[in-house]
Short mmCIF file of C-alpha atoms in Angstrom, two decimals:
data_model
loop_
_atom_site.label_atom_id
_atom_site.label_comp_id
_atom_site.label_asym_id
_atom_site.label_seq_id
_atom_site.Cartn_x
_atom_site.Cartn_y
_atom_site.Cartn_z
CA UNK X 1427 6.39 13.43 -4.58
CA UNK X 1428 7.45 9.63 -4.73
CA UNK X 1429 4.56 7.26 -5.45
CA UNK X 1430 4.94 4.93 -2.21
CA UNK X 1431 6.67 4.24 1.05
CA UNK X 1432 6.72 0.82 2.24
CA UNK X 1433 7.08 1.33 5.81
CA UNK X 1434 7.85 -1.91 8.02
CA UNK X 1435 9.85 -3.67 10.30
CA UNK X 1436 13.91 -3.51 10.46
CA UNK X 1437 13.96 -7.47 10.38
CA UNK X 1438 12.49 -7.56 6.67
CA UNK X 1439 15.03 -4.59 5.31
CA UNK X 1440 17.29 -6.46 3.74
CA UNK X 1441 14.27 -8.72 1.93
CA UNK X 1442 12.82 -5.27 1.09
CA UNK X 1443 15.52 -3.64 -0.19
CA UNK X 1444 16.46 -6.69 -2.50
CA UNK X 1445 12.94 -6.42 -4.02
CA UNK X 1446 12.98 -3.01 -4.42
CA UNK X 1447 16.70 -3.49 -5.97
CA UNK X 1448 15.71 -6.36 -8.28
CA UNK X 1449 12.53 -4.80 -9.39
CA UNK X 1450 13.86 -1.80 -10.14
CA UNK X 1451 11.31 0.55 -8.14
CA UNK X 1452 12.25 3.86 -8.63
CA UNK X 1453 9.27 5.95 -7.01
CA UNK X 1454 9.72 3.34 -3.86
CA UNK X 1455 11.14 4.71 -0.49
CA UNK X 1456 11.59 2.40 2.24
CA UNK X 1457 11.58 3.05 6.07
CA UNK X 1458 12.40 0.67 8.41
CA UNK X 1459 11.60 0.72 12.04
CA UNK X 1460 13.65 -1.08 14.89
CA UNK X 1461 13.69 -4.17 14.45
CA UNK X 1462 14.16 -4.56 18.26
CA UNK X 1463 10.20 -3.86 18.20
CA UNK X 1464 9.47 -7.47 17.41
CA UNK X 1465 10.28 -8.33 21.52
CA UNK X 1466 7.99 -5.77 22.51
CA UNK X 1467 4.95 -5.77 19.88
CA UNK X 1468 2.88 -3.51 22.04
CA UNK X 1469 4.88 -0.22 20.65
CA UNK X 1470 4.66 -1.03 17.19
CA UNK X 1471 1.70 0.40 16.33
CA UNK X 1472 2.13 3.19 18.32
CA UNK X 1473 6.45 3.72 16.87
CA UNK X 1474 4.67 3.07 13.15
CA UNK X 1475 2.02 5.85 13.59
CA UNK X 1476 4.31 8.05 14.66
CA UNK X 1477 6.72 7.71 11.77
CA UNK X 1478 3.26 7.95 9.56
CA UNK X 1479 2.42 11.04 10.92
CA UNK X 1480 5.84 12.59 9.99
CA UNK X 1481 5.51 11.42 6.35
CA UNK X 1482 2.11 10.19 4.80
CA UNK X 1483 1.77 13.80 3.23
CA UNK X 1484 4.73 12.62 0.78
CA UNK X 1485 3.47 9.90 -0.89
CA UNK X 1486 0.48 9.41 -2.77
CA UNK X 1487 0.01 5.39 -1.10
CA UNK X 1488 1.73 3.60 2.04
CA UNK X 1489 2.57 -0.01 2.05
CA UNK X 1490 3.19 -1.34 6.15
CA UNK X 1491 5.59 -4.17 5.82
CA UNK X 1492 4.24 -5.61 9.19
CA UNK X 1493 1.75 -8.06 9.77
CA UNK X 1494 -0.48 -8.12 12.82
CA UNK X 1495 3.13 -8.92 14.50
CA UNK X 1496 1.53 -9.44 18.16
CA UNK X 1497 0.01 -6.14 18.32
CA UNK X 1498 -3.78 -7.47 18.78
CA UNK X 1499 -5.22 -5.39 15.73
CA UNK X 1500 -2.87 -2.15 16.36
CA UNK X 1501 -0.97 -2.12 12.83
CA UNK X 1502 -4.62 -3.05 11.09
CA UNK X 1503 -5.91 0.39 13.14
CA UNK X 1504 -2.92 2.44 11.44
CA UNK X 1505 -3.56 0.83 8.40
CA UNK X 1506 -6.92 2.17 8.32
CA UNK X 1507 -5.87 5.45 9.73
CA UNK X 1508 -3.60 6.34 6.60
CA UNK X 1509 -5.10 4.42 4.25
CA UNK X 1510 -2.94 1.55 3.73
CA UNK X 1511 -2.39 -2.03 3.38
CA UNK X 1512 -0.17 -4.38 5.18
CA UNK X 1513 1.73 -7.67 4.45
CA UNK X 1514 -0.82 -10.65 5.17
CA UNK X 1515 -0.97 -12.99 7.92
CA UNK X 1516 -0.16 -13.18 12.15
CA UNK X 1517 3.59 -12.35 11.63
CA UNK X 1518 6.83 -12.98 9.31
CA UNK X 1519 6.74 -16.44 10.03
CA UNK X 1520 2.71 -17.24 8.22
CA UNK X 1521 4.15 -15.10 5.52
CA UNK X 1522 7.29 -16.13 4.88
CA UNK X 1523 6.27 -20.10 5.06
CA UNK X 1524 2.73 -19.29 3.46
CA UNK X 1525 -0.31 -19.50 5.64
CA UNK X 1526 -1.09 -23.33 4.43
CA UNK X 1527 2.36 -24.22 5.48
CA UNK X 1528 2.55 -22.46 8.58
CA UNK X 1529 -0.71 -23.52 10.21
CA UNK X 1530 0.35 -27.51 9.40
CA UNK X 1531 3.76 -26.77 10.90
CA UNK X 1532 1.99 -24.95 14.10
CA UNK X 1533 -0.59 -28.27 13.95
CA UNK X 1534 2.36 -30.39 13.98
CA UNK X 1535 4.33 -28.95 16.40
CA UNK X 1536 2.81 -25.80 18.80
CA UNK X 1537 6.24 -26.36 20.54
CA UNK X 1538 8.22 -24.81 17.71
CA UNK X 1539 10.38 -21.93 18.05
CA UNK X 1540 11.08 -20.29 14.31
CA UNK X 1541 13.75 -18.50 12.79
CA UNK X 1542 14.12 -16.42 9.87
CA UNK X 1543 17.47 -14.96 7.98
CA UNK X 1544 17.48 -12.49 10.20
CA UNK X 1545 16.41 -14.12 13.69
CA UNK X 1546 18.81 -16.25 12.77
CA UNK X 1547 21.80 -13.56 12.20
CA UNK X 1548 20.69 -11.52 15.59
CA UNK X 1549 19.75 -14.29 17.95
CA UNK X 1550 22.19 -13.53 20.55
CA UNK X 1551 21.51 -9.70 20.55
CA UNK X 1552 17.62 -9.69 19.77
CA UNK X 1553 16.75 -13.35 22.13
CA UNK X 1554 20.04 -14.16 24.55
CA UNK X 1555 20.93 -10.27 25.41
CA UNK X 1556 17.57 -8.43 25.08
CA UNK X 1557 15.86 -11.09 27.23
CA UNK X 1558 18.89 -10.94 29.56
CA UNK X 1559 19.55 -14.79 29.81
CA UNK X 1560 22.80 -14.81 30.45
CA UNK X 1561 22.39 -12.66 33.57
CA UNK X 1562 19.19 -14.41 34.76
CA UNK X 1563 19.48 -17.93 33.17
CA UNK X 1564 17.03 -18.93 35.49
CA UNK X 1565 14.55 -17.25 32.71
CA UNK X 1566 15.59 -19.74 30.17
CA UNK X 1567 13.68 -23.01 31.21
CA UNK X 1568 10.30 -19.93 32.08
CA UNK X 1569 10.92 -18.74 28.98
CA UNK X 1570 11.65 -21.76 26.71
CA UNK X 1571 10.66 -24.87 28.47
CA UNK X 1572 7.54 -25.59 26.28
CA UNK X 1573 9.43 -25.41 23.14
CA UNK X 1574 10.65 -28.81 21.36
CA UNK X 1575 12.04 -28.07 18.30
CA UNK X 1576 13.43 -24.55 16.28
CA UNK X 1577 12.20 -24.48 12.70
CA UNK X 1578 14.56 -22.01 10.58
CA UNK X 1579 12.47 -20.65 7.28
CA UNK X 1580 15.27 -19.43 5.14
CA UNK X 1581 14.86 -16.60 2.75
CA UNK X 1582 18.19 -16.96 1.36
CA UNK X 1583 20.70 -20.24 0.74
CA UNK X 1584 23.68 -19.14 3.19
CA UNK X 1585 26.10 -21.63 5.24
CA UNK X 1586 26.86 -19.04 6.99
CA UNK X 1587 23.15 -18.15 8.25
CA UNK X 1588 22.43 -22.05 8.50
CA UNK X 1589 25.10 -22.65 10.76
CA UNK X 1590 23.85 -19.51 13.12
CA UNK X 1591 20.46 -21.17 12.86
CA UNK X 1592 21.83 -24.47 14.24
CA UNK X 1593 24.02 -22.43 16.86
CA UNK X 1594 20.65 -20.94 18.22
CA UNK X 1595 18.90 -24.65 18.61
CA UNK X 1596 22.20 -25.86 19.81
CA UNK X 1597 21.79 -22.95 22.72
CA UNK X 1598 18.19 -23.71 23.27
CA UNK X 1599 19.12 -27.42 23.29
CA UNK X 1600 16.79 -28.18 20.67
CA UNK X 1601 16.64 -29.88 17.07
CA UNK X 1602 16.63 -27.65 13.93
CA UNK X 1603 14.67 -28.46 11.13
CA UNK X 1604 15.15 -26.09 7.66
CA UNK X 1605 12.53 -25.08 5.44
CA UNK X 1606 13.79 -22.90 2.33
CA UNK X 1607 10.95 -20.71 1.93
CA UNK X 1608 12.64 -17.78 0.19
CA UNK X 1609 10.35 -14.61 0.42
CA UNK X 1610 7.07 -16.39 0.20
CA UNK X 1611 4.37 -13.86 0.16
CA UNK X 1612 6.11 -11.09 0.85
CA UNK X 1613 7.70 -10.76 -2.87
CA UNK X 1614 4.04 -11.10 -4.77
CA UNK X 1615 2.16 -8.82 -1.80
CA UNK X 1616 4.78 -5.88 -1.82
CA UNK X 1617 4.95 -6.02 -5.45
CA UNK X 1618 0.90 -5.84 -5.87
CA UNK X 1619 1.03 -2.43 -3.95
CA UNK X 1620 3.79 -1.09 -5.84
CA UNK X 1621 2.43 -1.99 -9.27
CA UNK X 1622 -0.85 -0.48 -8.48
CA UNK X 1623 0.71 2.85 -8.17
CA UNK X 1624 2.54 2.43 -11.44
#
């Protein structure tokens, strides 16, 4: 029986699996729903219970590498369900910047659409196509109208993700502004479940 599955959301699988590699976590598994999910928050709970109810009998403690994510309470319900803890905060975004930083960037600017590394890498697939705006680009101004600026938190140092980022506010005709968060509380919070089970 392996000691933990860290269960969570396809956008944080490469962060996951780097933490996993780097700390050398042996008795970890990691499962990692579709990250497609984070457009449609009311089926994560429901897509992460199921998955739980296929394999909590394998592992003596499950880590959900969600946060609330938009699901009003639903991944803190399957948390309690199995027993487990999830990352802290709203979503990605509060974790990845650090609650303090996020709520004075929200304070600053409610207007602010955010990236991460991998918002940043899938922004034509998971924001242009899924939300169909270059079929109806009539949606655009509904959709993104009240946003002024795109803030980019950046878990990793890469031109290549930086220029993506800026490709996005270009699209959105908006100014970019990068904060190099790295992993923020995700490293220390996945690493406290793990090393509990040690």
């Amino acid at each position: 029986m392996s000691r933990v599955l860290i269960i969570g959301c396809g956008a944080l699988a490469a962060e996951i699996t780097a933490l996993k590699k780097a700390n050398n976590w042996s008795g970890v598994d990691v499962q990692c729903l579709d990250a497609a999910l984070h457009n449609r928050p009311e089926r994560i709970a429901e897509q992460l219970e199921q998955a739980l109810d296929k394999r909590h009998s394998d592992y003596k403690k499950i880590v959900i590498a969600y946060a609330d994510c938009g699901t009003g309470g639903g991944v803190d319900r399957v948390a309690k369900r199995f027993g487990a803890e999830r990352l802290p905060g709203a979503h990605c975004y509060e974790f990845f910047a650090t609650s303090e930083v996020f709520q004075r960037l929200a304070d600053a600017e409610p207007g602010t659409f955010y990236l991460t590394d991998f918002l940043a890498r899938h922004f034509e697939r998971l924001v242009i196509d899924d939300m169909k705006l270059d079929v109806h680009p009539e949606l655009e101004r509904m959709l993104f109208g009240h946003y002024r600026k795109v803030v980019y938190l950046a878990q990793t140092v890469d031109a290549t993700l930086r220029s993506a980022a800026q490709a996005a506010a270009d699209r959105l005709g908006l100014p970019l502004e990068i904060i190099d968060t790295g992993y923020g509380l995700l490293a220390p919070s996945l690493e406290e479940q793990v090393v509990t089970v040690s």
